[in-house]
mmCIF file of C-alpha atoms in Angstrom:
data_model
loop_
_atom_site.group_PDB
_atom_site.id
_atom_site.type_symbol
_atom_site.label_atom_id
_atom_site.label_comp_id
_atom_site.label_asym_id
_atom_site.label_seq_id
_atom_site.Cartn_x
_atom_site.Cartn_y
_atom_site.Cartn_z
ATOM 1 C CA ARG A 22 -89.128 5.206 70.807
ATOM 2 C CA PRO A 23 -86.641 2.361 71.109
ATOM 3 C CA HIS A 24 -82.977 3.348 70.534
ATOM 4 C CA ARG A 25 -81.533 2.045 67.317
ATOM 5 C CA PRO A 26 -77.778 1.630 67.312
ATOM 6 C CA GLN A 27 -76.051 3.584 64.546
ATOM 7 C CA VAL A 28 -74.606 1.266 61.969
ATOM 8 C CA GLN A 29 -71.340 2.452 60.431
ATOM 9 C CA ALA A 30 -70.820 1.927 56.748
ATOM 10 C CA PRO A 31 -68.056 -0.604 56.046
ATOM 11 C CA GLU A 32 -64.699 0.941 55.214
ATOM 12 C CA ALA A 33 -63.858 0.997 51.553
ATOM 13 C CA PRO A 34 -61.055 -1.456 50.801
ATOM 14 C CA LYS A 35 -57.688 0.215 50.496
ATOM 15 C CA PRO A 36 -56.164 -0.035 47.051
ATOM 16 C CA ALA A 37 -53.398 -2.594 46.862
ATOM 17 C CA VAL A 38 -49.945 -1.056 46.865
ATOM 18 C CA LYS A 39 -48.095 -2.132 43.762
ATOM 19 C CA PRO A 40 -44.651 -3.393 44.712
ATOM 20 C CA ALA A 41 -41.700 -1.533 43.269
ATOM 21 C CA PRO A 42 -40.070 -3.315 40.330
ATOM 22 C CA SER A 43 -37.123 -5.477 41.286
ATOM 23 C CA ALA A 44 -33.629 -4.846 39.964
ATOM 24 C CA ALA A 45 -34.083 -7.862 37.672
ATOM 25 C CA GLN A 46 -37.302 -6.420 36.243
ATOM 26 C CA LEU A 47 -35.667 -3.041 35.664
ATOM 27 C CA ARG A 48 -32.800 -4.787 33.913
ATOM 28 C CA GLU A 49 -35.276 -6.597 31.654
ATOM 29 C CA ALA A 50 -36.945 -3.278 30.813
ATOM 30 C CA ALA A 51 -33.548 -1.790 29.974
ATOM 31 C CA ILE A 52 -32.657 -4.671 27.672
ATOM 32 C CA ALA A 53 -36.058 -4.430 25.967
ATOM 33 C CA GLU A 54 -35.492 -0.717 25.247
ATOM 34 C CA LEU A 55 -32.025 -1.369 23.842
ATOM 35 C CA GLU A 56 -33.303 -4.246 21.703
ATOM 36 C CA GLU A 57 -35.994 -1.959 20.308
ATOM 37 C CA GLN A 58 -33.347 0.605 19.320
ATOM 38 C CA LEU A 59 -31.173 -2.153 17.891
ATOM 39 C CA ALA A 60 -34.028 -3.253 15.649
ATOM 40 C CA ASN A 61 -35.642 0.044 14.682
ATOM 41 C CA GLY A 62 -33.342 2.942 15.607
ATOM 42 C CA THR A 63 -31.164 5.040 13.355
ATOM 43 C CA ASP A 64 -27.653 3.753 12.684
ATOM 44 C CA ARG A 65 -26.356 6.008 15.460
ATOM 45 C CA TYR A 66 -28.878 4.689 17.962
ATOM 46 C CA LYS A 67 -28.172 1.125 16.847
ATOM 47 C CA ARG A 68 -24.495 1.759 17.556
ATOM 48 C CA LEU A 69 -25.166 3.199 21.006
ATOM 49 C CA ALA A 70 -27.614 0.432 21.899
ATOM 50 C CA GLY A 71 -25.299 -2.249 20.527
ATOM 51 C CA ILE A 72 -22.352 -1.030 22.590
ATOM 52 C CA ALA A 73 -24.559 -0.930 25.692
ATOM 53 C CA LEU A 74 -25.804 -4.486 25.080
ATOM 54 C CA SER A 75 -22.224 -5.650 24.549
ATOM 55 C CA ARG A 76 -21.889 -5.426 28.317
ATOM 56 C CA ASP A 77 -24.276 -8.392 28.358
ATOM 57 C CA SER A 78 -22.584 -10.241 25.449
ATOM 58 C CA HIS A 79 -25.872 -9.858 23.557
ATOM 59 C CA GLN A 80 -25.686 -11.819 20.306
ATOM 60 C CA GLY A 81 -28.101 -9.537 18.490
ATOM 61 C CA ALA A 82 -25.844 -6.608 19.345
ATOM 62 C CA VAL A 83 -22.800 -8.486 18.064
ATOM 63 C CA SER A 84 -24.530 -9.064 14.725
ATOM 64 C CA VAL A 85 -25.622 -5.437 14.319
ATOM 65 C CA LEU A 86 -22.261 -4.020 15.374
ATOM 66 C CA GLY A 87 -20.513 -6.335 12.929
ATOM 67 C CA GLU A 88 -22.635 -4.919 10.116
ATOM 68 C CA LEU A 89 -22.093 -1.327 11.248
ATOM 69 C CA LEU A 90 -18.326 -1.799 11.360
ATOM 70 C CA SER A 91 -18.379 -2.413 7.605
ATOM 71 C CA THR A 92 -20.753 0.431 6.722
ATOM 72 C CA GLU A 93 -19.944 3.286 9.146
ATOM 73 C CA ASN A 94 -18.134 6.214 7.500
ATOM 74 C CA SER A 95 -16.669 7.843 10.604
ATOM 75 C CA GLU A 96 -13.298 6.448 11.706
ATOM 76 C CA LEU A 97 -13.890 7.430 15.330
ATOM 77 C CA ALA A 98 -17.351 5.845 15.312
ATOM 78 C CA ARG A 99 -15.789 2.627 13.970
ATOM 79 C CA ILE A 100 -13.418 2.670 16.940
ATOM 80 C CA ASP A 101 -16.449 2.702 19.261
ATOM 81 C CA ILE A 102 -18.121 -0.089 17.299
ATOM 82 C CA ALA A 103 -14.970 -2.218 17.447
ATOM 83 C CA TYR A 104 -14.768 -1.577 21.181
ATOM 84 C CA GLY A 105 -18.337 -2.848 21.575
ATOM 85 C CA LEU A 106 -17.489 -6.013 19.657
ATOM 86 C CA ALA A 107 -14.373 -6.599 21.746
ATOM 87 C CA LEU A 108 -16.340 -5.955 24.938
ATOM 88 C CA ALA A 109 -18.721 -8.712 23.868
ATOM 89 C CA GLY A 110 -15.753 -11.067 23.468
ATOM 90 C CA GLN A 111 -15.395 -10.811 19.691
ATOM 91 C CA GLU A 112 -11.778 -10.988 18.501
ATOM 92 C CA GLU A 113 -12.805 -9.047 15.393
ATOM 93 C CA GLY A 114 -13.212 -5.951 17.542
ATOM 94 C CA ARG A 115 -9.823 -6.187 19.205
ATOM 95 C CA THR A 116 -8.118 -6.898 15.870
ATOM 96 C CA TYR A 117 -9.650 -3.776 14.390
ATOM 97 C CA LEU A 118 -8.516 -1.613 17.315
ATOM 98 C CA VAL A 119 -4.956 -2.922 17.038
ATOM 99 C CA LYS A 120 -4.962 -2.209 13.286
ATOM 100 C CA GLU A 121 -6.077 1.387 13.929
ATOM 101 C CA LEU A 122 -2.991 1.987 16.068
ATOM 102 C CA GLU A 123 -1.298 2.490 12.668
ATOM 103 C CA SER A 124 -3.841 5.041 11.431
ATOM 104 C CA ARG A 125 -2.525 8.231 9.817
ATOM 105 C CA ARG A 126 -4.757 10.246 12.133
ATOM 106 C CA ARG A 127 -3.389 10.931 15.607
ATOM 107 C CA ASP A 128 -6.829 11.198 17.176
ATOM 108 C CA VAL A 129 -7.766 7.766 15.807
ATOM 109 C CA ARG A 130 -4.530 6.204 17.091
ATOM 110 C CA ILE A 131 -4.951 7.567 20.597
ATOM 111 C CA ASP A 132 -8.648 6.641 20.682
ATOM 112 C CA ALA A 133 -7.871 3.072 19.619
ATOM 113 C CA ALA A 134 -5.177 2.853 22.299
ATOM 114 C CA ARG A 135 -7.578 4.230 24.926
ATOM 115 C CA ARG A 136 -10.256 1.708 24.041
ATOM 116 C CA LEU A 137 -7.710 -1.111 24.245
ATOM 117 C CA VAL A 138 -6.684 0.052 27.711
ATOM 118 C CA GLU A 139 -10.347 0.053 28.744
ATOM 119 C CA LEU A 140 -10.342 -3.596 27.656
ATOM 120 C CA LYS A 141 -7.275 -4.120 29.882
ATOM 121 C CA ASP A 142 -5.126 -4.635 26.793
ATOM 122 C CA ASP A 143 -1.774 -2.835 26.562
ATOM 123 C CA ALA A 144 -1.284 -3.336 22.817
ATOM 124 C CA GLY A 145 -1.319 0.440 22.365
ATOM 125 C CA ARG A 146 1.436 1.183 24.886
ATOM 126 C CA ASN A 147 4.112 1.986 22.280
ATOM 127 C CA THR A 148 1.690 4.187 20.345
ATOM 128 C CA LEU A 149 0.872 6.118 23.511
ATOM 129 C CA HIS A 150 4.552 6.575 24.337
ATOM 130 C CA GLN A 151 5.050 8.067 20.874
ATOM 131 C CA MET A 152 2.025 10.327 21.334
ATOM 132 C CA MET A 153 3.520 11.760 24.536
ATOM 133 C CA GLY A 154 6.093 13.364 22.262
ATOM 134 C CA VAL A 155 3.355 15.425 20.599
ATOM 135 C CA ARG A 156 2.665 18.502 22.709
ATOM 136 C CA SER A 157 -1.070 18.623 22.013
ATOM 137 C CA HIS A 158 -1.511 14.956 22.987
ATOM 138 C CA ARG A 159 1.075 14.697 25.780
ATOM 139 C CA LEU A 160 -1.290 14.790 28.759
ATOM 140 C CA GLY A 161 -3.998 12.757 27.047
ATOM 141 C CA ALA A 162 -1.575 9.968 26.180
ATOM 142 C CA ALA A 163 0.016 10.090 29.631
ATOM 143 C CA SER A 164 -3.402 9.786 31.283
ATOM 144 C CA VAL A 165 -4.218 6.651 29.303
ATOM 145 C CA LEU A 166 -0.796 5.162 29.990
ATOM 146 C CA ALA A 167 -1.245 5.866 33.699
ATOM 147 C CA LEU A 168 -4.261 3.532 33.673
ATOM 148 C CA LEU A 169 -1.797 0.770 32.773
ATOM 149 C CA GLY A 170 0.413 1.736 35.714
ATOM 150 C CA ASP A 171 2.987 2.919 33.176
ATOM 151 C CA GLU A 172 5.750 4.782 34.991
ATOM 152 C CA ALA A 173 6.523 7.117 32.097
ATOM 153 C CA GLY A 174 2.903 8.203 31.872
ATOM 154 C CA LEU A 175 2.611 8.641 35.635
ATOM 155 C CA ALA A 176 5.848 10.652 35.693
ATOM 156 C CA VAL A 177 4.514 13.093 33.086
ATOM 157 C CA LEU A 178 1.319 13.594 35.076
ATOM 158 C CA ARG A 179 3.142 14.088 38.383
ATOM 159 C CA SER A 180 5.683 16.527 36.951
ATOM 160 C CA THR A 181 2.908 18.489 35.238
ATOM 161 C CA TYR A 182 0.882 18.647 38.422
ATOM 162 C CA LEU A 183 3.815 19.726 40.606
ATOM 163 C CA ASP A 184 5.263 22.268 38.154
ATOM 164 C CA GLU A 185 4.401 25.779 39.369
ATOM 165 C CA ALA A 186 4.458 27.028 35.775
ATOM 166 C CA THR A 187 1.705 24.611 34.710
ATOM 167 C CA SER A 188 -1.540 26.257 33.621
ATOM 168 C CA ASP A 189 -4.596 25.735 35.820
ATOM 169 C CA GLU A 190 -6.276 23.647 33.144
ATOM 170 C CA ASN A 191 -3.306 21.319 32.679
ATOM 171 C CA LYS A 192 -2.872 21.019 36.433
ATOM 172 C CA MET A 193 -6.498 19.905 36.680
ATOM 173 C CA ARG A 194 -6.065 17.453 33.796
ATOM 174 C CA ALA A 195 -2.989 15.992 35.462
ATOM 175 C CA ALA A 196 -4.791 15.636 38.799
ATOM 176 C CA VAL A 197 -7.690 13.871 37.094
ATOM 177 C CA GLY A 198 -5.358 11.551 35.186
ATOM 178 C CA LEU A 199 -3.529 10.627 38.379
ATOM 179 C CA GLY A 200 -6.759 10.078 40.284
ATOM 180 C CA ARG A 201 -8.231 7.843 37.603
ATOM 181 C CA ALA A 202 -5.044 5.784 37.800
ATOM 182 C CA GLY A 203 -5.480 5.407 41.564
ATOM 183 C CA ASP A 204 -2.763 7.922 42.484
ATOM 184 C CA ASP A 205 -3.943 10.447 45.095
ATOM 185 C CA THR A 206 -1.198 13.024 44.480
ATOM 186 C CA GLY A 207 -3.793 15.525 43.272
ATOM 187 C CA ARG A 208 -6.616 14.627 45.657
ATOM 188 C CA SER A 209 -6.689 18.052 47.318
ATOM 189 C CA LEU A 210 -7.142 19.780 43.961
ATOM 190 C CA LEU A 211 -9.831 17.285 42.926
ATOM 191 C CA LEU A 212 -11.787 18.103 46.087
ATOM 192 C CA GLU A 213 -11.331 21.812 45.419
ATOM 193 C CA ILE A 214 -12.642 21.387 41.873
ATOM 194 C CA LEU A 215 -15.878 19.857 43.171
ATOM 195 C CA SER A 216 -16.740 23.125 44.880
ATOM 196 C CA LYS A 217 -15.961 25.317 41.871
ATOM 197 C CA GLY A 218 -17.982 23.774 39.068
ATOM 198 C CA HIS A 219 -15.319 23.591 36.332
ATOM 199 C CA TYR A 220 -14.015 20.095 35.537
ATOM 200 C CA VAL A 221 -16.412 18.616 38.112
ATOM 201 C CA VAL A 222 -17.297 15.685 35.852
ATOM 202 C CA ASP A 223 -13.723 14.475 35.532
ATOM 203 C CA ALA A 224 -12.822 15.278 39.132
ATOM 204 C CA ALA A 225 -15.785 13.302 40.484
ATOM 205 C CA GLY A 226 -14.846 10.282 38.375
ATOM 206 C CA ALA A 227 -11.253 10.439 39.581
ATOM 207 C CA LEU A 228 -12.311 10.750 43.230
ATOM 208 C CA ALA A 229 -14.608 7.749 42.751
ATOM 209 C CA VAL A 230 -11.594 5.658 41.736
ATOM 210 C CA LEU A 231 -9.864 6.846 44.916
ATOM 211 C CA GLY A 232 -12.934 5.732 46.897
ATOM 212 C CA ASP A 233 -13.653 9.257 48.137
ATOM 213 C CA ALA A 234 -17.310 9.601 49.172
ATOM 214 C CA ALA A 235 -17.160 13.341 48.459
ATOM 215 C CA ALA A 236 -17.662 12.470 44.791
ATOM 216 C CA ALA A 237 -21.054 10.815 45.311
ATOM 217 C CA PRO A 238 -23.342 13.907 45.302
ATOM 218 C CA ALA A 239 -21.794 15.206 42.077
ATOM 219 C CA LEU A 240 -22.059 11.781 40.440
ATOM 220 C CA GLU A 241 -25.700 11.450 41.504
ATOM 221 C CA ARG A 242 -26.432 14.814 39.851
ATOM 222 C CA GLN A 243 -24.670 13.617 36.714
ATOM 223 C CA LEU A 244 -27.067 10.666 36.535
ATOM 224 C CA GLU A 245 -29.764 13.186 35.620
ATOM 225 C CA LEU A 246 -27.901 14.289 32.471
ATOM 226 C CA THR A 247 -28.040 12.108 29.373
ATOM 227 C CA ALA A 248 -24.472 12.756 28.243
ATOM 228 C CA LEU A 249 -23.016 11.971 31.685
ATOM 229 C CA ARG A 250 -25.353 9.213 32.884
ATOM 230 C CA VAL A 251 -23.320 6.172 31.819
ATOM 231 C CA GLY A 252 -20.011 7.434 33.196
ATOM 232 C CA ALA A 253 -21.661 8.419 36.465
ATOM 233 C CA ALA A 254 -23.265 4.984 36.750
ATOM 234 C CA GLU A 255 -19.883 3.320 36.232
ATOM 235 C CA SER A 256 -18.297 5.444 38.952
ATOM 236 C CA LEU A 257 -21.138 4.947 41.441
ATOM 237 C CA ARG A 258 -21.146 1.198 40.847
ATOM 238 C CA ALA A 259 -17.373 1.069 41.391
ATOM 239 C CA MET A 260 -17.901 2.922 44.684
ATOM 240 C CA GLY A 261 -20.619 0.477 45.744
ATOM 241 C CA ARG A 262 -23.043 3.361 46.131
ATOM 242 C CA ASP A 263 -26.803 2.681 46.327
ATOM 243 C CA VAL A 264 -28.713 4.441 43.551
ATOM 244 C CA ASP A 265 -32.422 5.110 43.005
ATOM 245 C CA LEU A 266 -32.919 2.729 40.087
ATOM 246 C CA ALA A 267 -36.608 3.573 39.688
ATOM 247 C CA LYS A 268 -35.730 7.193 38.955
ATOM 248 C CA ILE A 269 -33.421 6.128 36.146
ATOM 249 C CA ALA A 270 -35.955 3.595 34.866
ATOM 250 C CA ALA A 271 -38.638 6.289 34.645
ATOM 251 C CA ILE A 272 -36.642 7.918 31.850
ATOM 252 C CA LEU A 273 -37.267 4.783 29.755
ATOM 253 C CA LYS A 274 -40.864 6.027 29.475
ATOM 254 C CA THR A 275 -40.396 9.787 29.378
ATOM 255 C CA GLY A 276 -37.095 10.523 27.658
ATOM 256 C CA ASN A 277 -36.152 10.892 24.026
ATOM 257 C CA ALA A 278 -34.343 8.037 22.271
ATOM 258 C CA GLU A 279 -30.849 9.082 23.329
ATOM 259 C CA ALA A 280 -31.927 9.586 26.939
ATOM 260 C CA ARG A 281 -33.630 6.188 26.969
ATOM 261 C CA ILE A 282 -30.521 4.464 25.631
ATOM 262 C CA ALA A 283 -28.296 6.135 28.227
ATOM 263 C CA SER A 284 -30.727 5.214 31.008
ATOM 264 C CA ALA A 285 -30.933 1.621 29.818
ATOM 265 C CA GLU A 286 -27.143 1.310 29.748
ATOM 266 C CA ALA A 287 -26.892 2.850 33.210
ATOM 267 C CA LEU A 288 -29.363 0.252 34.481
ATOM 268 C CA LEU A 289 -27.282 -2.555 32.965
ATOM 269 C CA ILE A 290 -24.223 -1.195 34.760
ATOM 270 C CA LEU A 291 -25.988 -0.752 38.095
ATOM 271 C CA THR A 292 -27.775 -4.115 38.090
ATOM 272 C CA GLY A 293 -25.168 -6.450 36.603
ATOM 273 C CA GLU A 294 -21.560 -7.452 36.737
ATOM 274 C CA ILE A 295 -19.041 -4.657 36.230
ATOM 275 C CA ARG A 296 -17.613 -4.767 32.697
#
């Protein structure tokens, strides 16, 4: 019988590999999620989404935050709303924060001053100096003042850190405050904290300001936690650290509303201009 050559079946075509979304596409997905919350979320979620979108000067966010500022019952929540408005360039927000420096509540005054400092506005400096005279607020006020390069605030943090009688907790708080202000006096303690677990969140953020790469693993772990995601994203962006954006974006499909909002804000931070 004549030999018949064996004919091989043609190979099945390989499925096309879908390209990974670009940073711009992930940013669009983040904005879409925040806009959805802005339109249909609870007042709390509208506030969180509005503040996140303020980083992009989003006009819809400005409108919603303006409404919330007049209806929100919580004084501290109104401070956050005003901060969002100011972040978006609205003078109304800054004016409100300055007004709250005269609040009867100490926690409101210090929070308003802190938000102003985050806006690179030193209108709360005198309030913070006064708050350093209150024992329970001394380190908190000094830490905010230190961000302004204020010598009185820095002096309180340094003396607290170097005082042998200082409690471990206050020593850690002072080291964190100094680090966040760019002062490496407490760097050795900050590095020690990373290995112990307590105060890791604050220590990692302070080390990020100092440009210490040792903070990166802790910050990357914090990205996985809803409550810490935004702060970790800010620190990693400031360090110029590459981050797996797709992993964060996946939470937009799988997380609850609060997790989705935090992930969307983190994506805005990691894919846009630092604000």
